[in-house]
Short mmCIF file of C-alpha atoms and ligand atoms in Angstrom, two decimals:
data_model
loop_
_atom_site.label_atom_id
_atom_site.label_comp_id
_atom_site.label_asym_id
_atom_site.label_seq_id
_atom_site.Cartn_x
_atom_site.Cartn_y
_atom_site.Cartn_z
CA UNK A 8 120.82 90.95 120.94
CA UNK A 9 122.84 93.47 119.08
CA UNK A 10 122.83 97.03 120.80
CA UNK A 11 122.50 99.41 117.40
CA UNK A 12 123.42 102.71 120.72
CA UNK A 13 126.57 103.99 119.75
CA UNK A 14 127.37 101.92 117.02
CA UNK A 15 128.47 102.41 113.26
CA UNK A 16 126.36 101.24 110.66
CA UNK A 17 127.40 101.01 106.95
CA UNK A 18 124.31 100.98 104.46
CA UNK A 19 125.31 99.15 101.51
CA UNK A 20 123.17 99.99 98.58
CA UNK A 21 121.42 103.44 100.57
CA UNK A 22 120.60 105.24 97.15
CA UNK A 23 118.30 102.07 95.77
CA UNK A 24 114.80 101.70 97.43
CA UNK A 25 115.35 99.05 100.35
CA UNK A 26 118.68 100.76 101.39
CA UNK A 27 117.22 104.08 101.31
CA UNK A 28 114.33 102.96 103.79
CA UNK A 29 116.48 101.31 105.71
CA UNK A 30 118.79 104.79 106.21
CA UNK A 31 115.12 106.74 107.07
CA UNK A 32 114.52 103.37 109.39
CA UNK A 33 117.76 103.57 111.25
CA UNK A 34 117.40 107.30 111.90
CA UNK A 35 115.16 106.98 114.57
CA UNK A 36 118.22 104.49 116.58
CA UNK A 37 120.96 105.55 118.60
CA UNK A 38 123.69 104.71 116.02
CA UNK A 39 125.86 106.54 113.34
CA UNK A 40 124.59 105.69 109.99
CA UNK A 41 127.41 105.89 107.37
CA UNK A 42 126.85 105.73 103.38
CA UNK A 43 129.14 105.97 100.58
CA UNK A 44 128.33 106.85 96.44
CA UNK A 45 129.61 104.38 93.95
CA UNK A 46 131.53 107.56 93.21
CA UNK A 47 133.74 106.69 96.24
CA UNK A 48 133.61 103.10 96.03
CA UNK A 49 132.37 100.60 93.36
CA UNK A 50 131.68 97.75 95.16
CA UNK A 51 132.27 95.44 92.20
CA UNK A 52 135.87 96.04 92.65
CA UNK A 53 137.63 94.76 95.24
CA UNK A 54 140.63 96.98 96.22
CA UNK A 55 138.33 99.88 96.24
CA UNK A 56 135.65 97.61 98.82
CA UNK A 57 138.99 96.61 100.89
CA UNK A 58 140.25 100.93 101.40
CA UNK A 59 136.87 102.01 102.15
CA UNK A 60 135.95 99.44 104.71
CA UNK A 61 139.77 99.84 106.12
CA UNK A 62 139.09 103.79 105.99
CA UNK A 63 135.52 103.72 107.67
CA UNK A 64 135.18 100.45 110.07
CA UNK A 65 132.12 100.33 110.90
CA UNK A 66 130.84 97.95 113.58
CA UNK A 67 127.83 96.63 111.45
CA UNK A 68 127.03 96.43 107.52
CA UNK A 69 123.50 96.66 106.01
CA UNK A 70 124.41 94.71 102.65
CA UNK A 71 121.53 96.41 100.77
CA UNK A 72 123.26 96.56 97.72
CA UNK A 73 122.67 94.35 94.63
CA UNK A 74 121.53 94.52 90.85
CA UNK A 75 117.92 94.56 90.83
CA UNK A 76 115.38 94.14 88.75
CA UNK A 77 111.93 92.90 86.93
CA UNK A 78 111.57 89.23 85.13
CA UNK A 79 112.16 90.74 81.75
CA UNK A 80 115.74 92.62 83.12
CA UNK A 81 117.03 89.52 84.91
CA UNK A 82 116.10 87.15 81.62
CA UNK A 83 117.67 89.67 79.10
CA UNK A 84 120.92 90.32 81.17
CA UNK A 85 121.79 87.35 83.83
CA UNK A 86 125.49 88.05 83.18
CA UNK A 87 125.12 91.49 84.77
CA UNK A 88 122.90 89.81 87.31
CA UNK A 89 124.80 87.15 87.74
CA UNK A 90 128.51 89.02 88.15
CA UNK A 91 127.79 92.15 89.52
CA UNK A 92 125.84 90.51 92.48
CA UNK A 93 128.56 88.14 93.25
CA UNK A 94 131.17 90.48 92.86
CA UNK A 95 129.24 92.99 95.17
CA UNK A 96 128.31 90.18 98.39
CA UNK A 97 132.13 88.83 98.21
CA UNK A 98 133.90 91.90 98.01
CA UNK A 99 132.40 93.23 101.05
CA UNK A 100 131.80 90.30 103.28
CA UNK A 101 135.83 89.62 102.67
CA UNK A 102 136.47 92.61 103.47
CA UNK A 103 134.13 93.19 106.57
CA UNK A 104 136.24 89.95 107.63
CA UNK A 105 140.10 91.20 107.11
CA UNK A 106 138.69 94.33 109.06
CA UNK A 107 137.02 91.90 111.76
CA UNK A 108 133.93 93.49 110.88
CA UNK A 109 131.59 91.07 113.12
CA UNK A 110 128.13 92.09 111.80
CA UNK A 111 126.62 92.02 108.90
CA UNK A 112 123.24 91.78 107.45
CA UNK A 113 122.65 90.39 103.89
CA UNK A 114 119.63 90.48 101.62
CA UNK A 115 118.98 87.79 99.07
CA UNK A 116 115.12 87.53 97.34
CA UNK A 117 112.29 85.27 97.56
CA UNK A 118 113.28 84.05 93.77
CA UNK A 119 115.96 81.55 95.50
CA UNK A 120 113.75 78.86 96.19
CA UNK A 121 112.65 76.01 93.69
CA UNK A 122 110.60 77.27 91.03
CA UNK A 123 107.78 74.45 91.69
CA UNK A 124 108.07 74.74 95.28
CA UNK A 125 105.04 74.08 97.91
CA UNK A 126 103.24 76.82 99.62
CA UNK A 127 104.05 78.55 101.21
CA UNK A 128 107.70 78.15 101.06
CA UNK A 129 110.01 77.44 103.91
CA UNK A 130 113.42 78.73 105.23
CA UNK A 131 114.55 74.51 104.58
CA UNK A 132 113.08 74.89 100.79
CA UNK A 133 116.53 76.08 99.81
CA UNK A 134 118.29 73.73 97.33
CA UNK A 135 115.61 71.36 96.84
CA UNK A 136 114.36 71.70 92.98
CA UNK A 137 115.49 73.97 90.29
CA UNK A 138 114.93 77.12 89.95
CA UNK A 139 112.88 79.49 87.54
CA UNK A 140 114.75 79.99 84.47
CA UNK A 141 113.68 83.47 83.98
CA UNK A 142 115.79 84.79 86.93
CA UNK A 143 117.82 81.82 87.72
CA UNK A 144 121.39 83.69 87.31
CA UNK A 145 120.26 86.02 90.11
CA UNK A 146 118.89 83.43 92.41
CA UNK A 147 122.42 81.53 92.14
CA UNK A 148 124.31 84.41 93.22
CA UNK A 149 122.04 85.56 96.37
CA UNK A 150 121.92 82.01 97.15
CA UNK A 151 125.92 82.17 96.86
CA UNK A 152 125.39 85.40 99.20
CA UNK A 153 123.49 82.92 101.49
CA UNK A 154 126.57 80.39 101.86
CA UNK A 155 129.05 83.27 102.23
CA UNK A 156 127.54 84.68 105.26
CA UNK A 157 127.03 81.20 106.79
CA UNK A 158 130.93 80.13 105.88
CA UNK A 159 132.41 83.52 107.28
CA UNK A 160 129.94 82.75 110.34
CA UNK A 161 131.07 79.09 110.37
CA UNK A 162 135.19 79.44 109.96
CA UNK A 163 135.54 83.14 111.15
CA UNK A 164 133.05 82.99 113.85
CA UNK A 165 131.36 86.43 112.57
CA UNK A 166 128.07 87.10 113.28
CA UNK A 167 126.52 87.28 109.69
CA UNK A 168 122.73 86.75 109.06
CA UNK A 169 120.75 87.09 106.16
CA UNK A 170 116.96 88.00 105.17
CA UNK A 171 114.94 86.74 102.40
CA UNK A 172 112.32 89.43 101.56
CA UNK A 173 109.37 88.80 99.16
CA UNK A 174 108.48 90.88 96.12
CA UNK A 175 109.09 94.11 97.08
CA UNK A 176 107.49 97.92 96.25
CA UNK A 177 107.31 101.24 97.65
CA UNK A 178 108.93 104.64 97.27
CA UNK A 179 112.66 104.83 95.22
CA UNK A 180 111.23 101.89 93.06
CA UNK A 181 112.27 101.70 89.22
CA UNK A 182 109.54 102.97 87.46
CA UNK A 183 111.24 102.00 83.74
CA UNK A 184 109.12 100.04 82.05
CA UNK A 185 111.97 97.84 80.89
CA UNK A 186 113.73 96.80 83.82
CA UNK A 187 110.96 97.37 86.58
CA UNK A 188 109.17 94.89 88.59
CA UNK A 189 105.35 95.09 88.44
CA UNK A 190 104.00 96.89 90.89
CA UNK A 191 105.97 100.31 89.64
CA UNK A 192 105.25 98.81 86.19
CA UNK A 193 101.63 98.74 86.46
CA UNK A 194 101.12 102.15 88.33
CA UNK A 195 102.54 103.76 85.48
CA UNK A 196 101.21 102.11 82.85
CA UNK A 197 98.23 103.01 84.38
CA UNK A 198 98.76 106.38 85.08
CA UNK A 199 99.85 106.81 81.50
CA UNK A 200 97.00 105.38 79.95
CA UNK A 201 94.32 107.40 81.87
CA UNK A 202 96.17 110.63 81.16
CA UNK A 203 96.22 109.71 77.35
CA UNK A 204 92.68 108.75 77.22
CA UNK A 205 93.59 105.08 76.44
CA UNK A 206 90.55 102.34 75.94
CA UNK A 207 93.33 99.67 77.73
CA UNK A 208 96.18 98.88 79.36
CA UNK A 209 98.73 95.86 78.59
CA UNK A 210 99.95 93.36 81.36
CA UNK A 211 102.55 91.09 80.39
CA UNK A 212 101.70 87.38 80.64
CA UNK A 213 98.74 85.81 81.42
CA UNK A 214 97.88 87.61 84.78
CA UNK A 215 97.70 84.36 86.63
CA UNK A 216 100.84 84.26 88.29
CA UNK A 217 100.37 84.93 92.08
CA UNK A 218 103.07 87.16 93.93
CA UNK A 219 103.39 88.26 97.61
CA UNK A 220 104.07 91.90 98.27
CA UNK A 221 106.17 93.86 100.90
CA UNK A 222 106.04 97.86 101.30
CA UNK A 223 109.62 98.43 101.38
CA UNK A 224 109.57 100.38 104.80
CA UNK A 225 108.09 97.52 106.49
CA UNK A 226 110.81 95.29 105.17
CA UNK A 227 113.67 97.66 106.46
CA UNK A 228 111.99 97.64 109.96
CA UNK A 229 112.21 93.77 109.36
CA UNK A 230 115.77 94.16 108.18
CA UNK A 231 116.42 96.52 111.42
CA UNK A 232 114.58 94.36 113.70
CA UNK A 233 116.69 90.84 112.61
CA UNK A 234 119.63 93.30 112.76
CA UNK A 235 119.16 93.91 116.64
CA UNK A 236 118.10 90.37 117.76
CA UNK A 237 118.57 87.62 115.36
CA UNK A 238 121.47 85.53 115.24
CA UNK A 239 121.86 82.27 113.76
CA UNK A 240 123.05 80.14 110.49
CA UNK A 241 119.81 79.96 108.82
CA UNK A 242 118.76 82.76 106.62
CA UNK A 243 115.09 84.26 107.38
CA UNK A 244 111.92 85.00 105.01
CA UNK A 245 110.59 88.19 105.33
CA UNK A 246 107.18 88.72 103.62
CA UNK A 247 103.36 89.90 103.84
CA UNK A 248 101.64 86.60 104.22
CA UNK A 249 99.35 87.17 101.33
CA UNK A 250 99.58 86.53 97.64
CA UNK A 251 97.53 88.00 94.82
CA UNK A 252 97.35 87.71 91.17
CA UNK A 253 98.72 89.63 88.81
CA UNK A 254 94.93 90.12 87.52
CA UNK A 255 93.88 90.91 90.75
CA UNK A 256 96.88 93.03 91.32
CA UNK A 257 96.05 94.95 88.37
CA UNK A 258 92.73 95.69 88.95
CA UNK A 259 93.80 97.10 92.52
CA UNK A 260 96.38 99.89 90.82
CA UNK A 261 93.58 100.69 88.34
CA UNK A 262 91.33 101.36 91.41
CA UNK A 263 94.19 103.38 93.24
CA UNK A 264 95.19 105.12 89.99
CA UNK A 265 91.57 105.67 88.49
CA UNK A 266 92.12 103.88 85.76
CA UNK A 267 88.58 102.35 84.20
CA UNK A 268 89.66 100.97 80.75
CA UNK A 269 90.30 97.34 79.71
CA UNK A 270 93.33 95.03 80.55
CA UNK A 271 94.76 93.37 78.16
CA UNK A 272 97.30 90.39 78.22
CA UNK A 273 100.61 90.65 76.03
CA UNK A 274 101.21 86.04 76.02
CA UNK A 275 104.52 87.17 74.56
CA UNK A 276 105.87 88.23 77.64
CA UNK A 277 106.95 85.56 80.42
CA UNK A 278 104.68 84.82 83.47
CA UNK A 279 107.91 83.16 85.65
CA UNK A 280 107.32 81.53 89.16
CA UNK A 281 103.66 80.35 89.08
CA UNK A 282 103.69 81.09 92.80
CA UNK A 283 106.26 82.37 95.77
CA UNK A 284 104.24 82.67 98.58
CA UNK A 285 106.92 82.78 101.37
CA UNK A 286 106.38 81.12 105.04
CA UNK A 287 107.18 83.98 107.40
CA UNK A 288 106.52 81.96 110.40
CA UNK A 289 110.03 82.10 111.33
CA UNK A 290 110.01 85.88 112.04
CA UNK A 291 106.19 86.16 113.09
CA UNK A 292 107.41 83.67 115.66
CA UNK A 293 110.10 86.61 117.17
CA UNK A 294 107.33 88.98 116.98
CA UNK A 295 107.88 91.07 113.87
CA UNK A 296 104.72 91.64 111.68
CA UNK A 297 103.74 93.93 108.57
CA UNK A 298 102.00 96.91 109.02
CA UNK A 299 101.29 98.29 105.36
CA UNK A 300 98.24 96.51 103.73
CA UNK A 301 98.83 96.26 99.79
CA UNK A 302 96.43 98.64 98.63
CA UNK A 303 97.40 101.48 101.20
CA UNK A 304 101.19 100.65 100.15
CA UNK A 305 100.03 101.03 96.32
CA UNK A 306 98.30 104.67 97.05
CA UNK A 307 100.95 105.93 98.70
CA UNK A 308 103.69 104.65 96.59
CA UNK A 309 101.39 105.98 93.54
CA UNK A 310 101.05 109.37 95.49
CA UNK A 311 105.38 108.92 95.49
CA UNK A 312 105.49 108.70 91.87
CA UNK A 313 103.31 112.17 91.10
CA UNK A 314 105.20 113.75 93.32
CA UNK A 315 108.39 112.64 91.67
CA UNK A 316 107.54 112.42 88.08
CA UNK A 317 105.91 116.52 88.75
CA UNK A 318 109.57 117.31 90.19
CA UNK A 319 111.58 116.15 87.12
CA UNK A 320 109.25 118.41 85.04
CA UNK A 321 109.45 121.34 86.47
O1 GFB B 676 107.68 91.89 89.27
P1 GFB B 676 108.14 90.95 88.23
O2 GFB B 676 108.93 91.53 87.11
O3 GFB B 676 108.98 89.85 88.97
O4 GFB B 676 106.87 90.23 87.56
P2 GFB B 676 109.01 88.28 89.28
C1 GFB B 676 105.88 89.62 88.32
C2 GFB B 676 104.76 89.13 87.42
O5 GFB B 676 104.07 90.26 86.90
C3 GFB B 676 105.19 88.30 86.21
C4 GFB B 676 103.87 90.11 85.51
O6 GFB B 676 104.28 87.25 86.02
C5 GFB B 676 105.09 89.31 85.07
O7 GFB B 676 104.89 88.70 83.80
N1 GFB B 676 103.73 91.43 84.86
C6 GFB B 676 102.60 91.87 84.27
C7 GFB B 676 104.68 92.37 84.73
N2 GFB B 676 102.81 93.08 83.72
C8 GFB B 676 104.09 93.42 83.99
C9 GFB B 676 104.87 94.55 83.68
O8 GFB B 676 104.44 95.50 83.02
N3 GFB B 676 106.16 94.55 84.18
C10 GFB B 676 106.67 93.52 84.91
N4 GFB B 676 107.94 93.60 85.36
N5 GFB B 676 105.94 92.41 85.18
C11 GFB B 676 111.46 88.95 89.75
C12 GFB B 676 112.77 88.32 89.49
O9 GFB B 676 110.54 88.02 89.32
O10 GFB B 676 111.19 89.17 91.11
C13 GFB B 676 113.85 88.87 90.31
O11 GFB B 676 113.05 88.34 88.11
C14 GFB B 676 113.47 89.17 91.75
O12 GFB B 676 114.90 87.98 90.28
C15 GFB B 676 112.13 89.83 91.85
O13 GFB B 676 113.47 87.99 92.50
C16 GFB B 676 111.67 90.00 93.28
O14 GFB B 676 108.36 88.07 90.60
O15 GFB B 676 108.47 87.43 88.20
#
């Protein structure tokens, strides 16, 4: 057990949309919360990672930081992927470990496992095919992130852990159609095309892929709950149990949205993983479930984005 009561806790990453739920998550604990804007520290450089952990000390770190984004992002730019996310996971967890910071919590992605792997996919998957080439440059440095935490645990004796969560959506997503993942892709697409009268709207690929999804406040009470009682070498999935397709996915934010036109398929685009349906047996066994069903996640996170995109215009 980890007592959060009177504790420290450094978010890493608290402005993008997992950090930021895991900030509104923490509030309701006994602990001091502590955040810091890249203004005050970039944490792909070092020296600046080193002062502000030296400065702050916290007792526990949240490492919720990380370049994110959708299948067409990570297979346009896997140098940024690749780099910044290393850079990011090795500057702090060496730092945490000159300031015998003995906590620390760090999130990788579903997308480290085997491309072709069987379902659904186990904790002991890791490293046992190669991966999909689409986001293959950020699965190599989260898996990286992976092996830090378990070396610092093994030669330092720290207490680092680290979560795998699924495909993840919510409020705080990226809703640029560019660099998003689907879910905020589709709702405004979606959105878009109803307002504008449109016959259809476009999915990219052929809408057979299936993907699990994760509202991102149930992941950070995941991420919180592992934070307070897990401890141990092996990372941990965190997902929904479910899978859908994108099809099927689609025709669920039309529903939400109101959308009644036609879907179309743009085959230029790439489908990825066939599949990443994660085992969450692991943390079902400690007795952490989901409580957000997809289509109630979708509504409100759609109900998120009107409320956002009706603040930037006024
Ligand atoms: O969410 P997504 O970009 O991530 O795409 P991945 C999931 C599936 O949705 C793919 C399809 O099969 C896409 O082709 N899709 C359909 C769309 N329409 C759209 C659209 O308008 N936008 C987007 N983005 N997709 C990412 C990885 O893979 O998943 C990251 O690249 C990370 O590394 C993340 O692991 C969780 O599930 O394919």
């Amino acid at each position: 057990m980890f007592e959060l009561a009177g504790k420290r806790v450094w978010v890493a990453g608290h402005r993008g949309m997992v950090g930021s739920a895991v900030v509104r998550r923490l509030a309701s604990e006994a602990c001091e919360v502590v955040t810091a804007d890249r203004s005050t520290v970039d944490l792909r450089r070092q020296a600046q990672v080193e002062t502000y952990l030296n400065d702050v000390k916290p007792d526990a770190i949240v490492l919720a930081a990380a370049k994110v984004g959708g299948i067409l992002a990570n297979d346009t730019y896997p140098a940024d992927f690749l780099y910044d996310n290393l850079m990011i996971e090795a500057n702090i967890m060496q730092a945490a470990h000159e300031n015998n910071i003995g906590r620390l919590l760090f999130l990788g992605s579903s997308c480290i496992y085997p491309k072709l792997n069987a379902q659904p996919i186990t904790e002991d998957s890791l490293l046992t095919g190669p991966l999909e080439p689409t986001n293959e440059a950020y699965a190599i440095a989260k898996i990286a992130g992976i092996k830090m935490a378990q070396a610092y645990r093994r030669q330092h004796g720290h207490d680092y852990i680290s979560a795998m969560p699924t495909n993840l959506y919510g409020p705080g997503d990226n809703f640029d159609l560019n660099s998003s993942h689907v879910i905020p892709a589709l709702i405004r697409k979606t959105h878009e095309a109803k307002l504008n009268g449109d016959k259809e709207v476009v999915v990219w690929g052929t809408g057979s892929p299936r993907r699990e999804f994760l509202h991102a406040e149930d992941c950070a009470d995941a991420l919180v709950f592992l934070l307070k009682t897990y401890s141990g070498d092996q990372h941990v999935n965190v997902g929904y149990g479910d899978d859908v397709t994108i099809l099927e996915l689609t025709r669920i934010v039309c529903g939400v949205v109101g959308f009644t036109g036609k879907i179309v398929q743009d085959l230029s685009k790439p489908d990825g993983t066939p599949r990443k349906l994660m085992s969450s047996d692991k943390l079902r066994g400690m007795g952490w479930a989901p409580s957000i069903p997809l289509r109630a996640g979708i509504e409100s996170t759609y109900g998120w984005f009107l409320e956002s995109t009706s603040k930037r215009s006024q």
